JSON list of C-alpha atoms and ligand atoms in Angstrom, two decimals:
[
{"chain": "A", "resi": 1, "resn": "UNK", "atom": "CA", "xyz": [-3.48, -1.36, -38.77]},
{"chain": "A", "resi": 2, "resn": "UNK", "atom": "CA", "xyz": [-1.71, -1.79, -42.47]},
{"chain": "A", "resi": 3, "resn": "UNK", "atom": "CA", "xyz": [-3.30, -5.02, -42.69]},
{"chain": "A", "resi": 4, "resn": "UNK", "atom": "CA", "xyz": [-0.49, -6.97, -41.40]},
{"chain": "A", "resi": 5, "resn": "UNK", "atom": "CA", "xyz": [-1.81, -8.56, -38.56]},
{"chain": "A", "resi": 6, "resn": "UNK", "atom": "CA", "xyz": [-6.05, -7.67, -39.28]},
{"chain": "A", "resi": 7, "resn": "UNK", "atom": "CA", "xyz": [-7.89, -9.56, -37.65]},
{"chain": "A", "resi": 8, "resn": "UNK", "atom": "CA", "xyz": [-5.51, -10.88, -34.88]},
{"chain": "A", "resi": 9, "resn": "UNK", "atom": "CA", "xyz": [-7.92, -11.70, -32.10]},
{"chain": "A", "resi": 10, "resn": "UNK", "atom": "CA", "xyz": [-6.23, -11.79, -28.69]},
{"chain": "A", "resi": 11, "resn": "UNK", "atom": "CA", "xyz": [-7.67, -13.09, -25.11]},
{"chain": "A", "resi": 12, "resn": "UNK", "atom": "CA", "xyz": [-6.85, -10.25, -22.72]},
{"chain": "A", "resi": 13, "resn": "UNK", "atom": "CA", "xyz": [-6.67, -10.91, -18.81]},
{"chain": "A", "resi": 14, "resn": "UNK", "atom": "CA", "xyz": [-8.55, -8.69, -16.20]},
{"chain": "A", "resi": 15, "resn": "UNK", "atom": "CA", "xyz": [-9.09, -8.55, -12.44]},
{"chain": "A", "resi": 16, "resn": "UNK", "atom": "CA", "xyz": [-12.76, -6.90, -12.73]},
{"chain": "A", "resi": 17, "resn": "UNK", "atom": "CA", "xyz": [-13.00, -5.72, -9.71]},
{"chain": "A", "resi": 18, "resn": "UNK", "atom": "CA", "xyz": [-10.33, -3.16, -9.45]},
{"chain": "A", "resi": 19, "resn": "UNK", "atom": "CA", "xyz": [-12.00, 0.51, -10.12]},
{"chain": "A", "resi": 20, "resn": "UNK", "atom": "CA", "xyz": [-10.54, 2.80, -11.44]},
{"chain": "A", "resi": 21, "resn": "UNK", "atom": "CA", "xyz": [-8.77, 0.21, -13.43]},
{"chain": "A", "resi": 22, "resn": "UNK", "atom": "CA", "xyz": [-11.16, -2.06, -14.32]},
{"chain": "A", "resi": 23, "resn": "UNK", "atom": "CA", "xyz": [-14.24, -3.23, -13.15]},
{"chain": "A", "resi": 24, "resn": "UNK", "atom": "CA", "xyz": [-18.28, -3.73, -14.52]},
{"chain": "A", "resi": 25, "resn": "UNK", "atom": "CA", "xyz": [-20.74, -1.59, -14.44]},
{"chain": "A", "resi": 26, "resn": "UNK", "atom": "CA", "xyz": [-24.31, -2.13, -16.40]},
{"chain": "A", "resi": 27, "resn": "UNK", "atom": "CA", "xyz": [-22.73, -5.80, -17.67]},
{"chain": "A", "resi": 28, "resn": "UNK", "atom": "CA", "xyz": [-20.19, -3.81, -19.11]},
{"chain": "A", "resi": 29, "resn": "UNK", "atom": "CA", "xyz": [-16.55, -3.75, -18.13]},
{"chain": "A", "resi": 30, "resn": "UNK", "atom": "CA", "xyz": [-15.26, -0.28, -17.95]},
{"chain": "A", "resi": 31, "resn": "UNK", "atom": "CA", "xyz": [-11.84, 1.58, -16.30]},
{"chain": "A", "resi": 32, "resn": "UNK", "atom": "CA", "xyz": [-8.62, 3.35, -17.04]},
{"chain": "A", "resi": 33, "resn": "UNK", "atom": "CA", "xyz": [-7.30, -0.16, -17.85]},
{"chain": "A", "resi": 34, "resn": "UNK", "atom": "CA", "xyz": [-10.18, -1.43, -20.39]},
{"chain": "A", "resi": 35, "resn": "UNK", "atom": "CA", "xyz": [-10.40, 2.14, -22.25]},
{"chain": "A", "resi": 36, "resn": "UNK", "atom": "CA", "xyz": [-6.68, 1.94, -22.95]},
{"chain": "A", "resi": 37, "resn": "UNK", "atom": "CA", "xyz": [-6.49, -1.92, -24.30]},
{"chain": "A", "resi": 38, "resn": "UNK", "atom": "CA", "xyz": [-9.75, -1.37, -26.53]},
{"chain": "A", "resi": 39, "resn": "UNK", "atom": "CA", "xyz": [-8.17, 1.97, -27.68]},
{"chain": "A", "resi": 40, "resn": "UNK", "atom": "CA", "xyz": [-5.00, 0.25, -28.40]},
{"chain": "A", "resi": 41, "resn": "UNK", "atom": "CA", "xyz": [-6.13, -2.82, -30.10]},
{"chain": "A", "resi": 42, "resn": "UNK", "atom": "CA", "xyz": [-8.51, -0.28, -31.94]},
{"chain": "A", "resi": 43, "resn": "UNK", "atom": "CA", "xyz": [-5.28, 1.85, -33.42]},
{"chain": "A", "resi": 44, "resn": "UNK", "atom": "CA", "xyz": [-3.20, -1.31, -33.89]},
{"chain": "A", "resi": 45, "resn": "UNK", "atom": "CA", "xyz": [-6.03, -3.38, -35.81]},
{"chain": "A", "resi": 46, "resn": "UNK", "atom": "CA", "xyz": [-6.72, -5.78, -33.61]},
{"chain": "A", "resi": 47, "resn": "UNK", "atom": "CA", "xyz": [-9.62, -7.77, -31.91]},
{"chain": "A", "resi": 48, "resn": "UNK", "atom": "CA", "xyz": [-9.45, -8.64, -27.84]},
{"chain": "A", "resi": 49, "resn": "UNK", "atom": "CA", "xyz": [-12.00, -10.58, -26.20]},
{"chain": "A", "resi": 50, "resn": "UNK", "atom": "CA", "xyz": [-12.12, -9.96, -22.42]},
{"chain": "A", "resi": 51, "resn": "UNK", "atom": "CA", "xyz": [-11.14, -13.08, -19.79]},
{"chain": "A", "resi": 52, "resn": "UNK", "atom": "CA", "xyz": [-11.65, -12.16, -16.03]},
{"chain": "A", "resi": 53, "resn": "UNK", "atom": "CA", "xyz": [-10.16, -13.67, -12.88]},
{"chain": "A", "resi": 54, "resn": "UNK", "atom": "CA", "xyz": [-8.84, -12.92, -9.60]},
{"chain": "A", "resi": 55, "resn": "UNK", "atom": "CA", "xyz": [-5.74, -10.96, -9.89]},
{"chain": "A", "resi": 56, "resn": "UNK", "atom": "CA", "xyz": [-3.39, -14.25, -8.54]},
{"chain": "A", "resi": 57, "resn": "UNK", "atom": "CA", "xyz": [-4.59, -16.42, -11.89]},
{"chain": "A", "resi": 58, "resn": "UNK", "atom": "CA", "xyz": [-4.00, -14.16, -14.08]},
{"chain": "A", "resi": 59, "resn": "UNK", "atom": "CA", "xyz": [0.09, -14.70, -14.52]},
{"chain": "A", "resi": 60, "resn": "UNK", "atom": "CA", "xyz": [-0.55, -18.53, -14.41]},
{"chain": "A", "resi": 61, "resn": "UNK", "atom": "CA", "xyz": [-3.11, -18.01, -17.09]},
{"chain": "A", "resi": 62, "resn": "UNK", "atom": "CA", "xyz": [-0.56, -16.16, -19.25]},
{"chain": "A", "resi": 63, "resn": "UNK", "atom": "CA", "xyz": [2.00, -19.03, -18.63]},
{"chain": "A", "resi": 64, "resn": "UNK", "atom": "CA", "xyz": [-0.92, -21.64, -19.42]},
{"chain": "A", "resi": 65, "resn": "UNK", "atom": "CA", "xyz": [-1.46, -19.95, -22.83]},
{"chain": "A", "resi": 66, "resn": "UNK", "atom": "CA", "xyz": [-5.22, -19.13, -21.98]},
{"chain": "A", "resi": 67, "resn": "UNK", "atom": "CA", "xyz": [-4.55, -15.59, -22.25]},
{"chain": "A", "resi": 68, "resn": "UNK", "atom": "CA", "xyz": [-2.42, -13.63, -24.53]},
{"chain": "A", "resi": 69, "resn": "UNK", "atom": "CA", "xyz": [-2.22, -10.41, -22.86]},
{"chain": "A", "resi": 70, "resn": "UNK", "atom": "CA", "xyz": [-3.00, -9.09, -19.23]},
{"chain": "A", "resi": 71, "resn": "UNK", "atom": "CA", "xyz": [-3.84, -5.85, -18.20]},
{"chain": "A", "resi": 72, "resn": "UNK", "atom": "CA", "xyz": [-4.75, -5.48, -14.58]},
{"chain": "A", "resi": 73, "resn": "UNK", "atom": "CA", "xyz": [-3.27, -2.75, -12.67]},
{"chain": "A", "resi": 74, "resn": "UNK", "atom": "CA", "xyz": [-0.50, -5.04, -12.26]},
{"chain": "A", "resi": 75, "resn": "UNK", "atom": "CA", "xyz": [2.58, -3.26, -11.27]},
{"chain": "A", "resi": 76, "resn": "UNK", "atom": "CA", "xyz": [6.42, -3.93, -13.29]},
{"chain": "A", "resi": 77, "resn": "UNK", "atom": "CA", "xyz": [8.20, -6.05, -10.96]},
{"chain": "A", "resi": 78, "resn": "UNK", "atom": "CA", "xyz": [11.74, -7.88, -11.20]},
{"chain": "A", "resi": 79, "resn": "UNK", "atom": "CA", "xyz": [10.24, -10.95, -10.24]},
{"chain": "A", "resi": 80, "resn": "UNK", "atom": "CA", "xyz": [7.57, -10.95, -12.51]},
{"chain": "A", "resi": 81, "resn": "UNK", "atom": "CA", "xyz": [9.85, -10.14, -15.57]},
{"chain": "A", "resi": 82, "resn": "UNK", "atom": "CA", "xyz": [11.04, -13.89, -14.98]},
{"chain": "A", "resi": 83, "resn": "UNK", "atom": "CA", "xyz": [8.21, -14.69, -16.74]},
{"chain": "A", "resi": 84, "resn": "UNK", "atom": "CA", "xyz": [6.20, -12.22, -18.18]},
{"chain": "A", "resi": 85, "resn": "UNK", "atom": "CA", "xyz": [7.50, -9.17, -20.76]},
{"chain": "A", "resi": 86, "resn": "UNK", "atom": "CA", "xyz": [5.96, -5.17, -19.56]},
{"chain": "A", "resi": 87, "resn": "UNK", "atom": "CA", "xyz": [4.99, -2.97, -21.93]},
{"chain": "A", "resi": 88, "resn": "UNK", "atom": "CA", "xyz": [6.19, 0.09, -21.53]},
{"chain": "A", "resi": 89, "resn": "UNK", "atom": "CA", "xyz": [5.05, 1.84, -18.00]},
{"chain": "A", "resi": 90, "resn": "UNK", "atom": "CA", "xyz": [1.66, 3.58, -18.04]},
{"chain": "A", "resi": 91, "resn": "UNK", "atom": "CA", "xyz": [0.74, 4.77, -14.89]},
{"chain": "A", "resi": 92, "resn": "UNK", "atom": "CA", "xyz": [2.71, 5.58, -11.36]},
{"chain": "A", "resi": 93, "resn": "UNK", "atom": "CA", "xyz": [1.11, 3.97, -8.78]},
{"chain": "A", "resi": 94, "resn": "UNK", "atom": "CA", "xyz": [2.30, 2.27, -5.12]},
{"chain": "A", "resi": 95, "resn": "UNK", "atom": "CA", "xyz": [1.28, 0.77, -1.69]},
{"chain": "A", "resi": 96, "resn": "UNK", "atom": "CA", "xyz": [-0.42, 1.89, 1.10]},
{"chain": "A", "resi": 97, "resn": "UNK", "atom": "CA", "xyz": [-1.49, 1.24, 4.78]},
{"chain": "A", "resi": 98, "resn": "UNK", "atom": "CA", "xyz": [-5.10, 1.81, 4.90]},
{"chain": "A", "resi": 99, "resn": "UNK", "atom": "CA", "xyz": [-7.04, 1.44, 8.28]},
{"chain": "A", "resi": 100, "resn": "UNK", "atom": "CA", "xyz": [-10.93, 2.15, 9.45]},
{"chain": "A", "resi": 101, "resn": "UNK", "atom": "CA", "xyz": [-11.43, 5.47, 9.79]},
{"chain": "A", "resi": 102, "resn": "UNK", "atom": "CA", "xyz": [-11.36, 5.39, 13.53]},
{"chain": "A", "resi": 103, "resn": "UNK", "atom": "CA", "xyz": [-8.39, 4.00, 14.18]},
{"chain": "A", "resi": 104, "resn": "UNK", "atom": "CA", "xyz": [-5.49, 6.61, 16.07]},
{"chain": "A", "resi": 105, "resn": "UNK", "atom": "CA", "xyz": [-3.57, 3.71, 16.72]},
{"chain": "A", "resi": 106, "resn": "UNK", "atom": "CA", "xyz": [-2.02, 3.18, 13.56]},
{"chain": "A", "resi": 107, "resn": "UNK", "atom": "CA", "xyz": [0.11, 5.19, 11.47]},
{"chain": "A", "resi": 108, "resn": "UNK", "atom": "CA", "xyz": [3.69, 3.55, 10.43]},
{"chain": "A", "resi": 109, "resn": "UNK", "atom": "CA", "xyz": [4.76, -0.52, 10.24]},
{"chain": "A", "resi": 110, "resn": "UNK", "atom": "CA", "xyz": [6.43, 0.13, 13.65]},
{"chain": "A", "resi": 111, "resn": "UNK", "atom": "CA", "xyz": [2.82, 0.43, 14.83]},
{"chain": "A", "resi": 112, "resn": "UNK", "atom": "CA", "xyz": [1.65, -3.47, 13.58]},
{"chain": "A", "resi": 113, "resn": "UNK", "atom": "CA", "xyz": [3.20, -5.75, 16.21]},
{"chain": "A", "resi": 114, "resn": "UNK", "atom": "CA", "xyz": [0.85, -8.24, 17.01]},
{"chain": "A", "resi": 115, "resn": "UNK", "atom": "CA", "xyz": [-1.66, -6.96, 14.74]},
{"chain": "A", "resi": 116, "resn": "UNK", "atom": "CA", "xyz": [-3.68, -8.41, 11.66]},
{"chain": "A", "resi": 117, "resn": "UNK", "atom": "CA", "xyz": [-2.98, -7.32, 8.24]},
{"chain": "A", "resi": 118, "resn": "UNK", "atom": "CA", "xyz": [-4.91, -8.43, 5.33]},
{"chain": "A", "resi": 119, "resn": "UNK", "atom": "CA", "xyz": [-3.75, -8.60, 1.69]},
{"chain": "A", "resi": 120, "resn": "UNK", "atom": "CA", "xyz": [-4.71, -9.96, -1.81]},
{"chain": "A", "resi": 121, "resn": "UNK", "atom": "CA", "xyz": [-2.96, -13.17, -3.25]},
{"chain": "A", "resi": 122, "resn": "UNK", "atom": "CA", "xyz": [-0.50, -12.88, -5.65]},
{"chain": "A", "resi": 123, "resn": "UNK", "atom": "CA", "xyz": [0.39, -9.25, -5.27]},
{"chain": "A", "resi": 124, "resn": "UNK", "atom": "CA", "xyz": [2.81, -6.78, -4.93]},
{"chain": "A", "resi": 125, "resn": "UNK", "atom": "CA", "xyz": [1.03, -5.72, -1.68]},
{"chain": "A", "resi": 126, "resn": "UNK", "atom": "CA", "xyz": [1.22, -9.25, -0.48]},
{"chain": "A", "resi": 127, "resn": "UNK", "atom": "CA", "xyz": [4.64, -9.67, -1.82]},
{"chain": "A", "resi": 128, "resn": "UNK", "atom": "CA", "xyz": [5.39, -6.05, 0.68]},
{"chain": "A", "resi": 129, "resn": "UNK", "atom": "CA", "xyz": [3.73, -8.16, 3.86]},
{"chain": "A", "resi": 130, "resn": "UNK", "atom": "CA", "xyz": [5.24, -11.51, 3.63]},
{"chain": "A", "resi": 131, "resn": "UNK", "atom": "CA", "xyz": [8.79, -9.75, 3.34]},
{"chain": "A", "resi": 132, "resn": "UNK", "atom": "CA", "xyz": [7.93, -7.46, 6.27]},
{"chain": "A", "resi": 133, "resn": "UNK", "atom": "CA", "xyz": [5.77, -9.84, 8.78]},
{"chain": "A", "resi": 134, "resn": "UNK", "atom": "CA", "xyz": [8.72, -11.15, 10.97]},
{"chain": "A", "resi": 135, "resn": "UNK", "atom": "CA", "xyz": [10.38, -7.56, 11.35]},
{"chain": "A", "resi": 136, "resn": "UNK", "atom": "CA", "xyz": [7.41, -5.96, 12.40]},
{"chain": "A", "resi": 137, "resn": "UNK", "atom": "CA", "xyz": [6.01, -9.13, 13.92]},
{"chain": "A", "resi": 138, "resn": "UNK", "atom": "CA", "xyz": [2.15, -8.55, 12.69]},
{"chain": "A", "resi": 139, "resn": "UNK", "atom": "CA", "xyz": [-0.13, -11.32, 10.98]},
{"chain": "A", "resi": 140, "resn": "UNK", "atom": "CA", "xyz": [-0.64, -11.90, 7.40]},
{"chain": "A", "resi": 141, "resn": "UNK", "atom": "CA", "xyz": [-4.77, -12.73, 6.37]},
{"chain": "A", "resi": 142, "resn": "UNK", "atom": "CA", "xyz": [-4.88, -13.43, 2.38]},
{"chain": "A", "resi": 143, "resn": "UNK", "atom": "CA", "xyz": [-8.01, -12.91, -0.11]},
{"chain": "A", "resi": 144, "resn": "UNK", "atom": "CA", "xyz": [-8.55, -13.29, -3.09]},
{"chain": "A", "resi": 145, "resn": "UNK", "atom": "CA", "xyz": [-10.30, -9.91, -4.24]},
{"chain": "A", "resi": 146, "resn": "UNK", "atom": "CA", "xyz": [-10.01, -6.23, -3.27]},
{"chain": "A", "resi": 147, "resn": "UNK", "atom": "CA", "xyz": [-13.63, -6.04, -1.83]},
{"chain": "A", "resi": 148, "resn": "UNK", "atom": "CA", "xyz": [-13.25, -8.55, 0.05]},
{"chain": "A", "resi": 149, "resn": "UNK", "atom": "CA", "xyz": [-10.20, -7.80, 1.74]},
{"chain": "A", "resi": 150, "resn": "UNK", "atom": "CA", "xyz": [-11.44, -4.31, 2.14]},
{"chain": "A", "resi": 151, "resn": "UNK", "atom": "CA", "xyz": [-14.73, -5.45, 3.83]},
{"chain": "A", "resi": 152, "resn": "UNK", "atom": "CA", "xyz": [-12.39, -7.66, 6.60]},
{"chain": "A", "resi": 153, "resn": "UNK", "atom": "CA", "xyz": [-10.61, -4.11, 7.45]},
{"chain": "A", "resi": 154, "resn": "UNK", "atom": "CA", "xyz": [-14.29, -2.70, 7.63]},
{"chain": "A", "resi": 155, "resn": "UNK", "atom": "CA", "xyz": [-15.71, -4.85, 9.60]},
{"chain": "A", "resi": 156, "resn": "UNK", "atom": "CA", "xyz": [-12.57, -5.18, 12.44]},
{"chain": "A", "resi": 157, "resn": "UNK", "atom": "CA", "xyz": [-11.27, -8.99, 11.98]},
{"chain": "A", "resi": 158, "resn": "UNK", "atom": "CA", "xyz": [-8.23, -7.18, 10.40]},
{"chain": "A", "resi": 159, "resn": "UNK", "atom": "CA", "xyz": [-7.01, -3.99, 11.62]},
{"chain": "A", "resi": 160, "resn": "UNK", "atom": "CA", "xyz": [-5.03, -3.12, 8.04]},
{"chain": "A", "resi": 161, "resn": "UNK", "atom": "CA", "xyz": [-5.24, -3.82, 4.54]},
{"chain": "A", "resi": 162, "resn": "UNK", "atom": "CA", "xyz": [-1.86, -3.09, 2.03]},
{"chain": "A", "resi": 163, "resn": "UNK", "atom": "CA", "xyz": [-3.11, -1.74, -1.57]},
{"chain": "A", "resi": 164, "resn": "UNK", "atom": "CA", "xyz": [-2.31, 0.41, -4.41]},
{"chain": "A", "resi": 165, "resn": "UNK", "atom": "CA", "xyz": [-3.14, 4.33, -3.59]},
{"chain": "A", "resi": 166, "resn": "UNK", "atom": "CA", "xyz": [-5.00, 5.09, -6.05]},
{"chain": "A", "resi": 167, "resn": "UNK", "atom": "CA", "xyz": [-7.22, 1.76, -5.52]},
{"chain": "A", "resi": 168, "resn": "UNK", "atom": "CA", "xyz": [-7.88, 2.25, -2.25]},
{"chain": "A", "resi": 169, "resn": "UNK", "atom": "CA", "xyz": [-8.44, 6.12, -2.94]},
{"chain": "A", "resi": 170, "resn": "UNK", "atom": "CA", "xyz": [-10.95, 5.77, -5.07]},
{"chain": "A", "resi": 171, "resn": "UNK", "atom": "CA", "xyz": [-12.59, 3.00, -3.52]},
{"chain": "A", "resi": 172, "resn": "UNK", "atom": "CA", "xyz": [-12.94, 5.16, -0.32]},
{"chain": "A", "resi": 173, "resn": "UNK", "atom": "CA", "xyz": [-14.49, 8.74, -2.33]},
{"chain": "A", "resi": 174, "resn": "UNK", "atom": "CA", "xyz": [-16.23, 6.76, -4.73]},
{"chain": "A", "resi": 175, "resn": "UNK", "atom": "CA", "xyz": [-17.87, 4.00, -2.67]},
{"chain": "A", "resi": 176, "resn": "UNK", "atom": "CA", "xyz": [-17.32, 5.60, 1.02]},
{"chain": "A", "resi": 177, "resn": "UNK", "atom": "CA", "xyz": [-15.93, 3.14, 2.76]},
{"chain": "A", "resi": 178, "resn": "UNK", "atom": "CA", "xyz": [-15.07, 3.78, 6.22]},
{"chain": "A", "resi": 179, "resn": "UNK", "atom": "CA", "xyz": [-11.56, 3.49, 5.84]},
{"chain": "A", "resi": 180, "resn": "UNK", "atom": "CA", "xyz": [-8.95, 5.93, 5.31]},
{"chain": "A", "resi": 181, "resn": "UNK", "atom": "CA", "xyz": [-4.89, 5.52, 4.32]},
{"chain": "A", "resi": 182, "resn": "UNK", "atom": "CA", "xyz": [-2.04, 6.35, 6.95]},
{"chain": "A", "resi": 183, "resn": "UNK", "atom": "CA", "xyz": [1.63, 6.82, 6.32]},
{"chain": "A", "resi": 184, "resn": "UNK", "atom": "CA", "xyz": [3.95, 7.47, 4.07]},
{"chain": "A", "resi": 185, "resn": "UNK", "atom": "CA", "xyz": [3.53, 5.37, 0.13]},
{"chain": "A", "resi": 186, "resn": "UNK", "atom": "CA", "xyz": [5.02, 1.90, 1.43]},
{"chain": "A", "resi": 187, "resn": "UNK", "atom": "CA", "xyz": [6.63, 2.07, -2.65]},
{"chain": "A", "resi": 188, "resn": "UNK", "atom": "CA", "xyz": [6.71, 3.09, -5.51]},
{"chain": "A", "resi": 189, "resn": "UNK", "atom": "CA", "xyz": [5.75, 0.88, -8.69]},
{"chain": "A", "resi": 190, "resn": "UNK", "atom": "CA", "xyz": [4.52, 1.39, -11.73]},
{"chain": "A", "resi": 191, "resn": "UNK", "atom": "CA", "xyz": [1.72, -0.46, -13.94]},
{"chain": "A", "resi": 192, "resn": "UNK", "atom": "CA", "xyz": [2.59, -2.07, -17.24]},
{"chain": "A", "resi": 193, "resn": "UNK", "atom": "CA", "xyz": [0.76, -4.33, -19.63]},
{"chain": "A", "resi": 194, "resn": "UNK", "atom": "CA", "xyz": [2.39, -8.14, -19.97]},
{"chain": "A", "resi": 195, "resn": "UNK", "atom": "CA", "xyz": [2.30, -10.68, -22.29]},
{"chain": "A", "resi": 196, "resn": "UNK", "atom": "CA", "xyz": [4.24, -14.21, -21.95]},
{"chain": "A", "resi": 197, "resn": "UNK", "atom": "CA", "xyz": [8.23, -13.89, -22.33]},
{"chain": "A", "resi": 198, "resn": "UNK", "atom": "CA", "xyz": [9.78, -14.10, -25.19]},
{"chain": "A", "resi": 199, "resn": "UNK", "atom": "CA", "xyz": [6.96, -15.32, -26.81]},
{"chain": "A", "resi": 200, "resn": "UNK", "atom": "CA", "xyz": [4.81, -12.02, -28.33]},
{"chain": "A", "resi": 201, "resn": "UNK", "atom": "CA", "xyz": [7.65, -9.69, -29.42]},
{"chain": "A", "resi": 202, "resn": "UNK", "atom": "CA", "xyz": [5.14, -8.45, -32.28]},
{"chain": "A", "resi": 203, "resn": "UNK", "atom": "CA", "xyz": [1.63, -7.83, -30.03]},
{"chain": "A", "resi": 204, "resn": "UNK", "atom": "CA", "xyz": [4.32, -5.90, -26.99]},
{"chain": "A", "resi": 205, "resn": "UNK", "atom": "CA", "xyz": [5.24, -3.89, -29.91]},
{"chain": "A", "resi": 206, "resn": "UNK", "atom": "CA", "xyz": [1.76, -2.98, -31.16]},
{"chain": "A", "resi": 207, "resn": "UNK", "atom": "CA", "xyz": [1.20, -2.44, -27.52]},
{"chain": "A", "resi": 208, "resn": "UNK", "atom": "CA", "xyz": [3.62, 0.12, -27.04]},
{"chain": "A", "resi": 209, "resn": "UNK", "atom": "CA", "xyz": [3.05, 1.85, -30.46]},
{"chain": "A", "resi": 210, "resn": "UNK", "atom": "CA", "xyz": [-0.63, 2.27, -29.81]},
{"chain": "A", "resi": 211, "resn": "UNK", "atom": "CA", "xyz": [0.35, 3.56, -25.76]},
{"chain": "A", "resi": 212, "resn": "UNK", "atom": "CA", "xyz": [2.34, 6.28, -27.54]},
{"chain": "A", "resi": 213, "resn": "UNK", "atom": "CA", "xyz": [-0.21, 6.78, -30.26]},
{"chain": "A", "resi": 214, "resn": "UNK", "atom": "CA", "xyz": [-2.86, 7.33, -26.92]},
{"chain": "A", "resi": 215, "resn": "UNK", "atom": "CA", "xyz": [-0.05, 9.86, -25.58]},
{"chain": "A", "resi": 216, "resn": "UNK", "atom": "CA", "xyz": [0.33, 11.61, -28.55]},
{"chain": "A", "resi": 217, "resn": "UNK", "atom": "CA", "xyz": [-3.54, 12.13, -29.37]},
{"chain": "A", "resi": 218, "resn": "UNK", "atom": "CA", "xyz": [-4.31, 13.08, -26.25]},
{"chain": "A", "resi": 219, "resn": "UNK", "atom": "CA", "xyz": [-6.77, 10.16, -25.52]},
{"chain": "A", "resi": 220, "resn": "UNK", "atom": "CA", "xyz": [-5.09, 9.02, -22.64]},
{"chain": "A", "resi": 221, "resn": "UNK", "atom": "CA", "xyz": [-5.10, 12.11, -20.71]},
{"chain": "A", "resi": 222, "resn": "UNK", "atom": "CA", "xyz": [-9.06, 11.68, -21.70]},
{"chain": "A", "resi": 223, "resn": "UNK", "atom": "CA", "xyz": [-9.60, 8.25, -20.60]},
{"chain": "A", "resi": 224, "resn": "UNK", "atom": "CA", "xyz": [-7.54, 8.83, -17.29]},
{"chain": "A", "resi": 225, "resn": "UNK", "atom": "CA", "xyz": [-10.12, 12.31, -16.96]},
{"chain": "A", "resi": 226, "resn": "UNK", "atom": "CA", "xyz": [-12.59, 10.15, -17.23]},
{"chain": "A", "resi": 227, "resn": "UNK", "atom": "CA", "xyz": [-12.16, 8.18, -13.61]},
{"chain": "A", "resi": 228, "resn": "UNK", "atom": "CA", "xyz": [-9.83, 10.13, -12.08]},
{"chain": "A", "resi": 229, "resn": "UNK", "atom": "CA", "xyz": [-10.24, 13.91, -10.56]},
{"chain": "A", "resi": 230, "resn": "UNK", "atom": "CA", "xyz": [-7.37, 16.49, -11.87]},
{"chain": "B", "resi": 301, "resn": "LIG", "atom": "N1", "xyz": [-0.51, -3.49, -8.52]},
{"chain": "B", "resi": 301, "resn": "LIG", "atom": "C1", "xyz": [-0.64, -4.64, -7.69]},
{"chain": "B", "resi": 301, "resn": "LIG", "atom": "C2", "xyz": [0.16, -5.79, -8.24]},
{"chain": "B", "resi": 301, "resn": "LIG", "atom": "O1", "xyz": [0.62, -5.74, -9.33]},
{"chain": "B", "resi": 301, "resn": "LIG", "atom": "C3", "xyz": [-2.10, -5.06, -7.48]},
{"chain": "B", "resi": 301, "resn": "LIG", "atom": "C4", "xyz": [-2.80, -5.43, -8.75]},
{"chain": "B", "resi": 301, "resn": "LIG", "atom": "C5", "xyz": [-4.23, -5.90, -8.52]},
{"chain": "B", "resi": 301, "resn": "LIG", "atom": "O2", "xyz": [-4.63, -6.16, -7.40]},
{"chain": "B", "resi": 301, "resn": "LIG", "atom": "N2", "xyz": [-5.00, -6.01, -9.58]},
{"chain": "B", "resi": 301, "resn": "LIG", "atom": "O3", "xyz": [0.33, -6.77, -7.60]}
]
C-alpha cells in the first residue's frame, strides 16, 4: 500500500470446510480462497483476521457488521446483490447432481420424483432445489455443512446432494468418497468476494486492484496450481 489505508485491519468471513476453497489443515486454514485474500490484503496493505461459520451466517454476519468482507466460494447472485456488493468474478464455477457411486437410477431432475435430495442452507444449490422441488416432485433435506450433507448421500438417507462442481470434484479424488456427479452442470455461476452494500466502496476497490495485481503477476494461476490439477 502507499500508506493510505496501513494498517486497516479487516474481519474476513469463511465457510472452513469447503476444499479447494477453503478449509484447515495442521490448525491452519488453507485454499484457493484464503491464498487469494492474504495475497490481496498483502499487495493492498492491509491486515485480515479470519472469522469462520457455516456458509448460511456468513451474509447475516456481513449485514450485522461482524465481518467486513466474505470470501467463501460464494457464487454472484441477483439476489444476493440486494445486499451485498461482488468483487469482480474470480472463478467459474456451478451446480451439480451428485449421487453414490452405485446408483444407475439417476441421471437428470426428471429422474427425482419421489426421491430425497439434500442441500446446504443458504445456498445457491439450495436456492436451485427449493425452486425445482414441486416440478420434479422430489424432497428437500437441509444441512448446514458440505460434509455433512455429503455423508447423508453416502450413507443412503438421501439419494442426491446439489453442489458446486468443483467442490464436489475434489471432495470425491481428494477424499474418495463414494459418490460420483451425473448430468449435465445444473448452472452456471461464478464466485466473487462481497462486502456490505454501499458501505466499503474503498476495501471492494483494493479488492479488485489486488485480484488484477494476482492476474497480472501470475500468482493466481499459482495459487489455483496449487489445489487444482491442470
Ligand atoms: N457457491 C455456493 C453459493 O454461493 C456454495 C457456497 C458454499 O457452500 N460455501 O451458495
Amino acid at each position: 500500500g502507499d500508506g493510505g489505508s496501513e494498517g486497516a485491519k479487516y474481519t474476513v468471513g469463511i465457510d472452513t470446510t469447503y476444499p479447494p476453497f477453503e478449509f484447515e489443515e495442521d490448525g491452519e486454514y488453507t485454499g484457493i480462497d484464503i491464498d487469494l485474500i492474504t495475497a490481496i490484503a498483502e499487495n493492498q496493505g492491509f491486515e485480515i483476521e479470519f472469522s469462520p461459520m457455516d456458509f448460511s451466517g456468513i451474509i447475516p454476519a456481513l449485514q450485522a457488521g461482524q465481518l467486513d468482507i466474505a470470501i467463501a466460494g460464494m457464487s454472484i447472485t441477483d439476489e444476493r446483490k440486494n445486499v451485498v456488493d461482488f468483487s469482480d468474478p474470480y472463478f467459474d464455477a456451478g451446480l451439480t447432481l451428485v449421487v453414490s457411486s452405485d446408483n444407475t437410477e439417476i441421471e437428470t431432475l426428471e429422474d427425482l420424483q419421489g426421491k430425497t435430495v439434500a442441500v446446504k442452507s443458504g445456498t445457491t444449490g439450495a436456492e436451485f432445489a427449493r425452486a425445482n422441488e414441486g416440478e420434479y416432485g422430489f424432497t428437500v433435506s437441509q444441512f448446514e455443512d458440505s460434509p455433512s450433507m455429503f455423508q447423508e448421500v453416502s450413507n443412503g438417507n438421501a439419494d442426491v446432494l446439489i453442489e458446486d462442481y468443483p467442490v464436489i470434484a475434489y471432495a470425491i479424488s481428494e477424499s474418495g468418497l463414494d459418490l460420483k456427479t451425473v448430468g449435465e452442470r445444473l448452472n452456471g455461476d461464478q464466485y466473487g468476494i462481497a462486502v456490505l452494500k454501499g458501505e466499503n466502496a474503498d476495501v471492494l476497490e483494493q479488492i479488485n486492484a489486488g485480484l488484477q495485481e494476482l492476474r497480472d503477476s501470475g500468482e493466481y494461476d499459482e495459487i489455483l496450481g496449487k489445489y487444482i490439477a491442470e
